[in-house]
CSV table of C-alpha atoms and ligand atoms in Angstrom, one decimal:
chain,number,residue,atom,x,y,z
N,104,UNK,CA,-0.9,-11.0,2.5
N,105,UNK,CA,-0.9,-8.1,5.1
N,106,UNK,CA,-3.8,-6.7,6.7
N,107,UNK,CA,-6.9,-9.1,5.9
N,108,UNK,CA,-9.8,-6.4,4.8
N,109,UNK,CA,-7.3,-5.1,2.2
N,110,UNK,CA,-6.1,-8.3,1.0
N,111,UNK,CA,-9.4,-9.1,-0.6
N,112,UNK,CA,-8.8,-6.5,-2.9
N,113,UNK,CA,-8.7,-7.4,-6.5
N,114,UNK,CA,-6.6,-5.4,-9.2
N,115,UNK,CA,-6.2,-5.5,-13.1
N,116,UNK,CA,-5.3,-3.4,-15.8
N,117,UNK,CA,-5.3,-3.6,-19.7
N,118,UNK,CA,-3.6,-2.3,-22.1
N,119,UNK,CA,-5.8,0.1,-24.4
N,120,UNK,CA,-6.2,-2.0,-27.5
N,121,UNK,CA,-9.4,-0.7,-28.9
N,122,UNK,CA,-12.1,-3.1,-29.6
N,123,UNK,CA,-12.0,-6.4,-27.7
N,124,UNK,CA,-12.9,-9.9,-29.2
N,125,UNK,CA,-14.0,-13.2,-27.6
N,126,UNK,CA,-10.5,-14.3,-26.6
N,127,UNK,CA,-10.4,-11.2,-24.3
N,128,UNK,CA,-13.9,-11.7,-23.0
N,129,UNK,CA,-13.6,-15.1,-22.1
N,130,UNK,CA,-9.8,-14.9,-21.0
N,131,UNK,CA,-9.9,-11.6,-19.0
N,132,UNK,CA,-13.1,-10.1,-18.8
N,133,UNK,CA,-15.5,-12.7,-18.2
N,134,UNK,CA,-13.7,-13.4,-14.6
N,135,UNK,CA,-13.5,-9.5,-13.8
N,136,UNK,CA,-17.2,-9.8,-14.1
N,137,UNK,CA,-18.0,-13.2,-12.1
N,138,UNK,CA,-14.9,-11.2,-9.5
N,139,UNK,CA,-16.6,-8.0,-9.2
N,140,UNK,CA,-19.0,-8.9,-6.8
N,141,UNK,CA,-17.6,-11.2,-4.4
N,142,UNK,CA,-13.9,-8.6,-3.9
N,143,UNK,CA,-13.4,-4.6,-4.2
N,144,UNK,CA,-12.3,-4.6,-7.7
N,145,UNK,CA,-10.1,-1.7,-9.7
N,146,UNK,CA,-10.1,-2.3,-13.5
N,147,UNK,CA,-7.8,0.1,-15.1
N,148,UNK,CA,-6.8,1.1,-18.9
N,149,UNK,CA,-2.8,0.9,-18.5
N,150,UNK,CA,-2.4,3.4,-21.3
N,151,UNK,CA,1.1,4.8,-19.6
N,152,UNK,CA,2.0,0.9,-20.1
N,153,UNK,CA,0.8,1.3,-24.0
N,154,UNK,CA,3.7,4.0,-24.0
N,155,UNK,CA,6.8,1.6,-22.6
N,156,UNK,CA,6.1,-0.4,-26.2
N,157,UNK,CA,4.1,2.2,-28.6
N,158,UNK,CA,5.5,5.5,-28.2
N,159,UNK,CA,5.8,5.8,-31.4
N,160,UNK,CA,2.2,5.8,-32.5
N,161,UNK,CA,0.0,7.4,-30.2
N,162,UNK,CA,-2.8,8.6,-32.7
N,163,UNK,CA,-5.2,6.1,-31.7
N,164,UNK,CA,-4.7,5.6,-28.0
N,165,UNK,CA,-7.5,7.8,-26.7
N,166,UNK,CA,-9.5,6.0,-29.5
N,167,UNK,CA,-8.4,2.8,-28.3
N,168,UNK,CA,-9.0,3.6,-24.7
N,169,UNK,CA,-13.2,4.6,-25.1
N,170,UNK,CA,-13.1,1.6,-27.5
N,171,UNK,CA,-11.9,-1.0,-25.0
N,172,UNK,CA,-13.9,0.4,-21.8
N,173,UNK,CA,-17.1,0.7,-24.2
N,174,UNK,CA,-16.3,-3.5,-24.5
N,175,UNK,CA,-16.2,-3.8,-21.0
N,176,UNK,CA,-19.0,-1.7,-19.8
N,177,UNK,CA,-20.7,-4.5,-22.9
N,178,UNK,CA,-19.3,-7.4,-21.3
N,179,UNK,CA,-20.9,-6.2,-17.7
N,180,UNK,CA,-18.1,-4.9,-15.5
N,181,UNK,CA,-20.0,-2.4,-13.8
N,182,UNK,CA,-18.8,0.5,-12.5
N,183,UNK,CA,-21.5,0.3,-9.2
N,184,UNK,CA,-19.1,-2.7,-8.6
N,185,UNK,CA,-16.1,-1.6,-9.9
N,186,UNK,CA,-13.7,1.1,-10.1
N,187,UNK,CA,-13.1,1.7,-13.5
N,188,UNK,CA,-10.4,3.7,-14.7
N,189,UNK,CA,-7.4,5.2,-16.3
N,190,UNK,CA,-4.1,5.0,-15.1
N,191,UNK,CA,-3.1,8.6,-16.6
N,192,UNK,CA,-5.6,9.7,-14.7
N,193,UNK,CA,-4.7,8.7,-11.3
N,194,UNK,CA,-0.8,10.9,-11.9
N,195,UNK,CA,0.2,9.1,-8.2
N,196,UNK,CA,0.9,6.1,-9.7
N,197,UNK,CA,4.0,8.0,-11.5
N,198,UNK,CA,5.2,9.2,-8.3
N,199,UNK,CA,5.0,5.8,-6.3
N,200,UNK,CA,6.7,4.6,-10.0
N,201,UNK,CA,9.4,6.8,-9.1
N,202,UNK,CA,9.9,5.9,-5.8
N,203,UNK,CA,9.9,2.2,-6.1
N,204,UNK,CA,12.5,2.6,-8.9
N,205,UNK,CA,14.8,3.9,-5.9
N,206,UNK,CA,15.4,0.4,-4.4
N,207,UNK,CA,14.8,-1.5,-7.1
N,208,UNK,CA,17.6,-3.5,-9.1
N,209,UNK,CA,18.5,-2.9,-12.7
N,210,UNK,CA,19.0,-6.4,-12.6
N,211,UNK,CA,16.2,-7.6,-11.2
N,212,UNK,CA,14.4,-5.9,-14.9
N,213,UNK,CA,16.9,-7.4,-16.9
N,214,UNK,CA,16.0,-10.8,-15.4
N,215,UNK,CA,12.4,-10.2,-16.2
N,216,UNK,CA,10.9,-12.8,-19.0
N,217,UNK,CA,9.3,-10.6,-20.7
N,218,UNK,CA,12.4,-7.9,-21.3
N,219,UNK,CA,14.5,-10.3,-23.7
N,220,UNK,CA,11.3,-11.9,-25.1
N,221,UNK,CA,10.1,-8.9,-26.0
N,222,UNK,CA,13.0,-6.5,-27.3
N,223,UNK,CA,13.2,-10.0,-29.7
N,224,UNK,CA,9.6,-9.9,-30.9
N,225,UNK,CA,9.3,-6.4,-31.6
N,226,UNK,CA,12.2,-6.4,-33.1
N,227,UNK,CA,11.2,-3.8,-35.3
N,228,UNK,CA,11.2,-0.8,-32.7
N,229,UNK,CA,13.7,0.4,-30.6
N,230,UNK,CA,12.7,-1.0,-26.6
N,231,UNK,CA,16.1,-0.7,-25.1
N,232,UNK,CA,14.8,2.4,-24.0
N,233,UNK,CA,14.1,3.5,-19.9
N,234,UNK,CA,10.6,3.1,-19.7
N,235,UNK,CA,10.5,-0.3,-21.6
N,236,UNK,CA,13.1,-1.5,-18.8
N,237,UNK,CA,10.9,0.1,-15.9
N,238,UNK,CA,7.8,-0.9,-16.8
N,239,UNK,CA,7.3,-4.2,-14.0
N,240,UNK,CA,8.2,-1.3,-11.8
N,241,UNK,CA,5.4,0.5,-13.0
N,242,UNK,CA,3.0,-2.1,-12.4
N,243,UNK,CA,4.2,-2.8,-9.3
N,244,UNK,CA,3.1,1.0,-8.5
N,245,UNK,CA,-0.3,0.0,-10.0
N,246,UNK,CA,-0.7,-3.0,-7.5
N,247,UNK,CA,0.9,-1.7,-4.4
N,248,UNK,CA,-1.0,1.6,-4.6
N,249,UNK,CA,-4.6,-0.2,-4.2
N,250,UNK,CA,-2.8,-2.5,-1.6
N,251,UNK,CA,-4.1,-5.5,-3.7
N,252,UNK,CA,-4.6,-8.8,-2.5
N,253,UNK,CA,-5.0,-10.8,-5.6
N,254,UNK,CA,-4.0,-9.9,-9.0
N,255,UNK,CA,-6.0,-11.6,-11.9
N,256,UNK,CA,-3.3,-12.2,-15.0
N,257,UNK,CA,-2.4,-14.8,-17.2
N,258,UNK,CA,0.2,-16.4,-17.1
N,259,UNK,CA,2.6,-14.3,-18.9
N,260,UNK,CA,2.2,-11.8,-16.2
N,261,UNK,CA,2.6,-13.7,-13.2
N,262,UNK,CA,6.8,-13.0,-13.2
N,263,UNK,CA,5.5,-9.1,-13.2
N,264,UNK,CA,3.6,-10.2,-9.8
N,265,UNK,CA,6.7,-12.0,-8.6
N,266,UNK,CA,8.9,-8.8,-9.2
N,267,UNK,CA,6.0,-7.3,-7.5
N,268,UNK,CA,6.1,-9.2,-4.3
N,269,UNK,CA,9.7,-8.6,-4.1
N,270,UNK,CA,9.7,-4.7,-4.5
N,271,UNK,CA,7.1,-4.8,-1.3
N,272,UNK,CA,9.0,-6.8,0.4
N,273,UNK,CA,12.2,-4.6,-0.1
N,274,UNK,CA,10.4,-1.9,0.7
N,275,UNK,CA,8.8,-2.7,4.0
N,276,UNK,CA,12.2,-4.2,5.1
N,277,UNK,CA,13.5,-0.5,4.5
N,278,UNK,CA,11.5,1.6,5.6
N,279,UNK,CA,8.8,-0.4,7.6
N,280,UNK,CA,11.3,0.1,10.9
N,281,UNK,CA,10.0,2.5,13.1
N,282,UNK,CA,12.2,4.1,15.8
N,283,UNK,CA,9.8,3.0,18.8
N,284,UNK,CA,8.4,-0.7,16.5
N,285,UNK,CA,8.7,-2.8,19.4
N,286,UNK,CA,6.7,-0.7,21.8
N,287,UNK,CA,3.8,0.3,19.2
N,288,UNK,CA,3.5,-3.5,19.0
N,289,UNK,CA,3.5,-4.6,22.6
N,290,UNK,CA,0.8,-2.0,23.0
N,291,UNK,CA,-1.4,-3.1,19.9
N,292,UNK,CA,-0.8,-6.4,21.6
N,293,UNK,CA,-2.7,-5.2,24.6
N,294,UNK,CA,-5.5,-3.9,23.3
N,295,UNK,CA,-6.5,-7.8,21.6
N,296,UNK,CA,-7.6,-8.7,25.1
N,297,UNK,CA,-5.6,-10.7,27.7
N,298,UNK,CA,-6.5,-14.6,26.0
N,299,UNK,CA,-5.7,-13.2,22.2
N,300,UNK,CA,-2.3,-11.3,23.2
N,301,UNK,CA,-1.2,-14.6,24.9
N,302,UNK,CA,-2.0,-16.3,21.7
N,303,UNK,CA,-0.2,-14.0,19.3
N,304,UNK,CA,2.4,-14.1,21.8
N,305,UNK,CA,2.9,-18.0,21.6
N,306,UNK,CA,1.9,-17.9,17.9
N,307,UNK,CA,5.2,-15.2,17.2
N,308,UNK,CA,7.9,-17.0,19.4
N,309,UNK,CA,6.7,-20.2,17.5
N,310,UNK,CA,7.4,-19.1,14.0
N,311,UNK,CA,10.0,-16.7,14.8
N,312,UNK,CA,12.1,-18.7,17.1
N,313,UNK,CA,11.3,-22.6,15.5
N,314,UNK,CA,9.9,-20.9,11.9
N,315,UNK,CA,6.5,-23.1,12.4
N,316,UNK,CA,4.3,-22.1,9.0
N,317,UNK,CA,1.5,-23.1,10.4
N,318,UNK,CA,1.8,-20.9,13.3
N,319,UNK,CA,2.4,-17.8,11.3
N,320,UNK,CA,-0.9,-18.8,9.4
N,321,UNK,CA,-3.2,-19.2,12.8
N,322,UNK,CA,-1.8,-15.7,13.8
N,323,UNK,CA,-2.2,-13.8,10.4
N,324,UNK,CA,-6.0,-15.6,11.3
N,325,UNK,CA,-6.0,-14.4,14.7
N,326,UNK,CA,-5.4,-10.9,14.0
N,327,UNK,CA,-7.9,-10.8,10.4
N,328,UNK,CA,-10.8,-11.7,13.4
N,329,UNK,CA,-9.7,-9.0,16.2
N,330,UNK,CA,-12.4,-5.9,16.0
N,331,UNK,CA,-10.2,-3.6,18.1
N,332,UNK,CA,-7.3,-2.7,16.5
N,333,UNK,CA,-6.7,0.1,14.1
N,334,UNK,CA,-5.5,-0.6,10.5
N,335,UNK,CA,-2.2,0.8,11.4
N,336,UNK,CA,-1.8,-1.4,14.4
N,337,UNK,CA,-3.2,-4.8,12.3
N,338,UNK,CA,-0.3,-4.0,9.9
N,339,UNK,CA,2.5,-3.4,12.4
N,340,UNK,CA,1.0,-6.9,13.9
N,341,UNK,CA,1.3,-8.9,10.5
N,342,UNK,CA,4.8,-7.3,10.5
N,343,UNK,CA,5.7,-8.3,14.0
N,344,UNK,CA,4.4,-11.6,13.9
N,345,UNK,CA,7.0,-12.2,11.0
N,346,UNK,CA,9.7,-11.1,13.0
N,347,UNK,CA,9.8,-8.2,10.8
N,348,UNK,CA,8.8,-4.3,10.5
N,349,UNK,CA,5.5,-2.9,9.5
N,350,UNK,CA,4.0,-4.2,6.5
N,351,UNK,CA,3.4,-0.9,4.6
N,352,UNK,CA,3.0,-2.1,1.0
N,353,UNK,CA,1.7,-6.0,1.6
N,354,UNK,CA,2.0,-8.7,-1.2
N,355,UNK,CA,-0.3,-9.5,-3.7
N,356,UNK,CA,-0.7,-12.9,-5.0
N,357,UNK,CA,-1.7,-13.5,-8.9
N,358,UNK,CA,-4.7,-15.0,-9.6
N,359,UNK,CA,-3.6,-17.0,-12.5
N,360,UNK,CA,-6.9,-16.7,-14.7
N,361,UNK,CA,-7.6,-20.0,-16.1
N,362,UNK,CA,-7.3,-19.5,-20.3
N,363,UNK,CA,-9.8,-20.4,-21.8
N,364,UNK,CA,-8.5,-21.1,-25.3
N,365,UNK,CA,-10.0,-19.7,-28.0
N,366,UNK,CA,-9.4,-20.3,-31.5
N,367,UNK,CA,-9.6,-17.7,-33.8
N,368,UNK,CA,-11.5,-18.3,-37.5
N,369,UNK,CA,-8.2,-19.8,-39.0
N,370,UNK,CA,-7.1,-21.8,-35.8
N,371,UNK,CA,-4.6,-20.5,-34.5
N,372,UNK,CA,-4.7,-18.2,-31.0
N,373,UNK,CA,-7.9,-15.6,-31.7
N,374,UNK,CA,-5.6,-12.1,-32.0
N,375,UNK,CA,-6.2,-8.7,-33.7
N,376,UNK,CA,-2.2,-9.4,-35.5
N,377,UNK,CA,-3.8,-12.6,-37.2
N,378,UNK,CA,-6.9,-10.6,-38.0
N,379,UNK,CA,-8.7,-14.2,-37.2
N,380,UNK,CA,-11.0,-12.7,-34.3
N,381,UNK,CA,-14.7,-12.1,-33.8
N,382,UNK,CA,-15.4,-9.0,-31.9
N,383,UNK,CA,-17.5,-8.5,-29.3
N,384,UNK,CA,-21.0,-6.9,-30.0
N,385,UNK,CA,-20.2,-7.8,-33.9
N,386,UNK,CA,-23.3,-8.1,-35.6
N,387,UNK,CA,-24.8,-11.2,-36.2
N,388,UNK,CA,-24.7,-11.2,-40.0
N,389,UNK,CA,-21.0,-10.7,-39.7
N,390,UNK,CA,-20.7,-13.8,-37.0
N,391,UNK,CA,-22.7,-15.9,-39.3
N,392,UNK,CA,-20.2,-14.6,-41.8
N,393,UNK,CA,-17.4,-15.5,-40.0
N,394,UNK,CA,-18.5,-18.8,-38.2
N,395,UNK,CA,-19.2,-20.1,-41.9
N,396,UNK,CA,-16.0,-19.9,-42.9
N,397,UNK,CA,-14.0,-21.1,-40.1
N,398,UNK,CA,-11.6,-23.9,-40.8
N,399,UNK,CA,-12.1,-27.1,-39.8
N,400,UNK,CA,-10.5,-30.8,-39.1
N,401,UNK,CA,-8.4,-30.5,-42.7
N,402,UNK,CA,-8.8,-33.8,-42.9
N,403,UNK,CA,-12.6,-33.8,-43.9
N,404,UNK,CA,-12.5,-32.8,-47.4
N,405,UNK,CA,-16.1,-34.2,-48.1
N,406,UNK,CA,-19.3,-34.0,-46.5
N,407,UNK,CA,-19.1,-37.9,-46.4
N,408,UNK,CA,-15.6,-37.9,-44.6
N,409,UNK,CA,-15.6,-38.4,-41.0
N,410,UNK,CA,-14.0,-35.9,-39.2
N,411,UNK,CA,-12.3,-35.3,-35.7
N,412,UNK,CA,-13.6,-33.1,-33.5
N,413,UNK,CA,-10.0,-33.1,-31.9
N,414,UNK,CA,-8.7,-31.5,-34.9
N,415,UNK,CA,-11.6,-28.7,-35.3
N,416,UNK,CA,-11.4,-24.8,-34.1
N,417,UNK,CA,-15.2,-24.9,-34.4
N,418,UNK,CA,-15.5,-27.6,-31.8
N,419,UNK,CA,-13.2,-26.0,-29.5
N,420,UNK,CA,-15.6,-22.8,-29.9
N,421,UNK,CA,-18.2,-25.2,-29.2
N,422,UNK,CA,-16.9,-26.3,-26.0
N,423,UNK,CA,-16.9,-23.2,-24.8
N,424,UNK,CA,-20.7,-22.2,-25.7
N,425,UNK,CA,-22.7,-25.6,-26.1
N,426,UNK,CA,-24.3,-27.7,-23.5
N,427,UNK,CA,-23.3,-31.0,-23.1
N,428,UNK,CA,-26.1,-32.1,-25.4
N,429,UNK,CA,-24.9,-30.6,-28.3
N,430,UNK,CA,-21.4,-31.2,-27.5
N,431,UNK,CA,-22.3,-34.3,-27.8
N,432,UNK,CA,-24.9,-34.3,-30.8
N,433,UNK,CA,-21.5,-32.4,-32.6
N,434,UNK,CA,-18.8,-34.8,-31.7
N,435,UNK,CA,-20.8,-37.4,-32.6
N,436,UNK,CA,-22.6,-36.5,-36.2
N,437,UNK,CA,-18.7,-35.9,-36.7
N,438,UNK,CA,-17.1,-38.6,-36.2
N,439,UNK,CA,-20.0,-40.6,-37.8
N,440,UNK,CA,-20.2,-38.3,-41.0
N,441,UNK,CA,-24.0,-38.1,-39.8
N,442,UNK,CA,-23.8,-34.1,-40.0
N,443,UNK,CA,-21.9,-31.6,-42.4
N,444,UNK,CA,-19.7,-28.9,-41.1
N,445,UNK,CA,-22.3,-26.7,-41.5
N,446,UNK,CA,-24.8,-28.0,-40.2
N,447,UNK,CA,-22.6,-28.0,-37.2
N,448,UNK,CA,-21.8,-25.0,-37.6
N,449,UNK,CA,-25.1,-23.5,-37.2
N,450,UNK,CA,-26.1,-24.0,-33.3
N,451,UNK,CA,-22.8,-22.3,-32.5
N,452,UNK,CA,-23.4,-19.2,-34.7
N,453,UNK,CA,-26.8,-19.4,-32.7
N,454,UNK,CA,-25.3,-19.3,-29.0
N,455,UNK,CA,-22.0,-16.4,-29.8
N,456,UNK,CA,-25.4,-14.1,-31.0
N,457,UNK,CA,-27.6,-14.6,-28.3
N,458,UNK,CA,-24.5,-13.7,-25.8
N,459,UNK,CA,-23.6,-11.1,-28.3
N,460,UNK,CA,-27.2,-10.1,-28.2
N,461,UNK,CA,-26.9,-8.9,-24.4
N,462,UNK,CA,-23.6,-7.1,-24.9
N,463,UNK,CA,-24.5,-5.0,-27.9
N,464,UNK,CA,-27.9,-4.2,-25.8
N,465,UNK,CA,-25.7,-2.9,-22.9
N,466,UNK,CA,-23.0,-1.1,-24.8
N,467,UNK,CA,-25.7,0.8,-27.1
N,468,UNK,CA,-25.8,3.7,-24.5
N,469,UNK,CA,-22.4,3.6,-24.2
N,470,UNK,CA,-21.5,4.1,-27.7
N,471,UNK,CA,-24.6,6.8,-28.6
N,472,UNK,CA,-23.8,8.8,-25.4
N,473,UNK,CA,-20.1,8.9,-25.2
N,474,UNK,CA,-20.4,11.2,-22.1
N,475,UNK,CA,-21.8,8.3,-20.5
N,476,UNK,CA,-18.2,6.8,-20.4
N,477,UNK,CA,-16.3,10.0,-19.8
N,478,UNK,CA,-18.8,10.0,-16.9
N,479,UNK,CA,-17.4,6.7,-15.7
N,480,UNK,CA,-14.0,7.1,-16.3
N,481,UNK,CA,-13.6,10.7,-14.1
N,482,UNK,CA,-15.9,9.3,-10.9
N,483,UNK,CA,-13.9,6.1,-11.2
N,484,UNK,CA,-10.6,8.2,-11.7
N,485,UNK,CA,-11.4,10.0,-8.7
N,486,UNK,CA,-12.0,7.2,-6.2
N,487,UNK,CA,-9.2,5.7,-7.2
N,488,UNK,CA,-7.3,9.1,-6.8
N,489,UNK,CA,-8.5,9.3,-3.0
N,490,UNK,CA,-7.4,5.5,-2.3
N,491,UNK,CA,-4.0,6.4,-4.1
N,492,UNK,CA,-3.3,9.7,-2.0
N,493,UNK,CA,-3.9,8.0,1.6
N,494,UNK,CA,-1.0,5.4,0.2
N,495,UNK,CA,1.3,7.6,-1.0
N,496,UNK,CA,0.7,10.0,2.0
N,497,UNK,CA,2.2,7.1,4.1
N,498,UNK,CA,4.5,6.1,1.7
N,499,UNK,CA,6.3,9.1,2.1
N,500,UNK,CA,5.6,9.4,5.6
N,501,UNK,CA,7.6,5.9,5.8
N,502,UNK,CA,10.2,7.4,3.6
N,503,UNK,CA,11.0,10.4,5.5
N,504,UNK,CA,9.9,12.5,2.6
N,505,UNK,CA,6.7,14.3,3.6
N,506,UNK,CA,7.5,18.0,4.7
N,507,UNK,CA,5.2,20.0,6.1
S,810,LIG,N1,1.3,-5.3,-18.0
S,810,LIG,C1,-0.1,-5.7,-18.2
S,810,LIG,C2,-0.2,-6.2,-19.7
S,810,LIG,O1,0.7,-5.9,-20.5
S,810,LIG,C3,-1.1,-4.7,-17.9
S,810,LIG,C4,-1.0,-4.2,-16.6
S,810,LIG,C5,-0.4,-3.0,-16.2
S,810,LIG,C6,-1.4,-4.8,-15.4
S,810,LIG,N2,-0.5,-2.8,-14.8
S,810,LIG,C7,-1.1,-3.9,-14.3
S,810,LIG,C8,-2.0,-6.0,-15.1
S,810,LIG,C9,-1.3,-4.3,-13.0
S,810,LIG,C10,-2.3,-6.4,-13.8
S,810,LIG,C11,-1.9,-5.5,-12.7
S,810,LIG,O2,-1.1,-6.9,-20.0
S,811,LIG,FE1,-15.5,-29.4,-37.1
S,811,LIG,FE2,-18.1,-29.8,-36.8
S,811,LIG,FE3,-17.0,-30.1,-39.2
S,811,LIG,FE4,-16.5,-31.8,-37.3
S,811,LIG,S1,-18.5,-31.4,-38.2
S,811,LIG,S2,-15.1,-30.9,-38.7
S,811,LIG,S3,-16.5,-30.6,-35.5
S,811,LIG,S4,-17.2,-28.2,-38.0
């Protein structure tokens, strides 16, 4: 929540992985594409995050890291509508890391889902280690710093937004108390005009005084549409309006990213452990490859058994490239025996290489001209770096920590 031309923000990061396959590009990056030009977005390589789980075997991450933005430069985020860039890069986020993990519980990390779950899966390294604990704090310093509105995850993220939420709020109940609040307000009140301050008036007394929702939403409105008032001013107003201090650091939300589920070639959940994915910009000998030997329903053993689409990884691929038409045309010769797997088979080859097609097009320059994304990585490093100086200038400012 908080001030209204900053909520629209949009922030994600990734975890450098290296080469990206379709269950990343139609999970993740897909949406950070279609998102890109409706919201300010900020697309970042979490390779500090890499280090609270693989610190151990660091070879490969800068590897990984041109790998993975060369796949999403592909794919068509575009840094003219994005910042792209690395969180190493931008070294603020390890001081607002640091002074977030000041107020922040040591239980509220041990609560996490993902702390247990994953000490218990990778079970085969040592995690009970201070960064591994830390690390929602850490993204919490990724989020905050951009003042993001929305935060596209999936769901296994959206407790790290949650924790998220509840660091802002502890913070700006802290240290969003200035000495002379109440007057600062009553004189951003005044400068709204006579027949909005009255509003805001009515609109605060109501939800502080009777705790009427729907009156905190029309004056959250009220103030995203007044032209005269500073940023500083809007977010001591959102503040107010709550009955509390300045918001500082506001709230995100997560934007839970519908899955789209995609099978990998043996059926199970398309992922580099399973070594069952298809890559993006693979070439299309290798898809054809691939696509051919795909598993199907198991229960049709003979090109004269019917089979289920139901039951089929391929038709679940199909649903997510064929037109109704030959949805239909697939299902059907199925179930009817009327078509053999690979016949089937074939249209979708047909539609991953013709969207492959585009991406390898786009990445080509990318991957001959690796300056190219060195390029995009420093401007995007450095407009990122200015957005994360002005935040932590006031962070500190809010802290009491800024000397001259
Ligand atoms: N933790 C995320 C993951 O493991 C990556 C990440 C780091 C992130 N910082 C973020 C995602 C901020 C969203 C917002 O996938
Ligand atoms: Fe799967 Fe198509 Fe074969 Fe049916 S015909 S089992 S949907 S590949």
């Amino acid at each position: 929540m908080g001030a209204e031309g900053a909520g629209s923000r949009v922030l994600s990061g990734m975890r450098p992985t290296g080469r990206l396959h379709l269950g990343h590009y139609h999970g993740v990056v897909k949406n950070w594409v279609a998102l890109q030009h409706e919201h300010q977005c900020y697309f970042f390589v979490a390779d500090w995050h890499a280090l609270t789980t693989g610190y151990d075997d660091t070879v490969e991450l800068r590897q990984h890291t041109f790998d993975m933005v060369v796949d999403w430069l592909a794919a068509g985020v575009s840094p003219s509508a994005a910042v792209i860039f690395i969180q190493s890069k931008v070294p603020e986020h390890a001081e607002l890391h640091l002074l977030l993990s000041m107020i922040t519980p040591v239980s509220w990390l041990e609560r996490a889902p993902s702390y247990k779950d994953m000490q218990a899966r990778l079970n085969d390294r040592e995690l009970a280690t201070y960064g591994f604990l830390g690390y929602p704090v850490l993204q919490s310093a990724d989020i905050l710093m951009y003042r993001a509105g929305s935060v596209p995850v999936g769901a296994d993220q959206v407790a790290h937004v949650e924790l998220c939420r509840e660091i802002a709020r502890r913070f700006n109940h802290l240290y969003g108390r200035e000495p002379d609040f109440e007057a600062r307000c009553e004189a951003a009140v005044r400068k709204m005009g006579r027949k909005a301050s009255r509003l805001y008036g009515d609109l605060r007394k109501a939800f502080v005084e009777q705790g009427d929702g729907d009156a905190l939403e029309r004056g959250r409105a009220l103030l995203g549409e007044q032209r005269n008032l500073s940023n500083g001013d809007r977010e001591r107003l959102f503040g107010y309006l709550e009955g509390g201090g300045r918001t500082i650091l506001p709230e995100p939300e997560a934007l839970l990213t519908k899955q789209a589920k995609v099978p990998g070639l043996d059926g199970e959940k398309m992922s580099k452990s399973y070594r069952n994915t298809i890559s993006l910009r693979e070439v299309p000998d290798a898809v054809a490859h691939k696509v051919r030997g795909m598993k199907t329903d198991p229960a049709r053993v003979r090109r004269s058994d019917p089979g289920e689409p139901d039951n089929c990884p391929v038709y679940s691929l199909h649903e997510i490239y064929s037109d109704p038409a030959t949805l239909e045309w697939a299902a059907g010769g199925c179930r009817s025996a009327g078509i053999g797997c690979v016949d089937c088979k074939q249209p979708l080859i047909d539609a991953i290489n013709a969207e492959q097609a585009v991406m390898i097009e786009r990445g080509r320059p990318f991957e001959e001209q690796p300056d190219l994304v060195h390029r995009v990585l420093q401007e995007g490093s450095e407009k990122a770096r200015s957005v994360a100086r002005e935040t932590l200038d006031e962070v500190r400012a809010s802290m009491r920590i800024a000397h001259q």
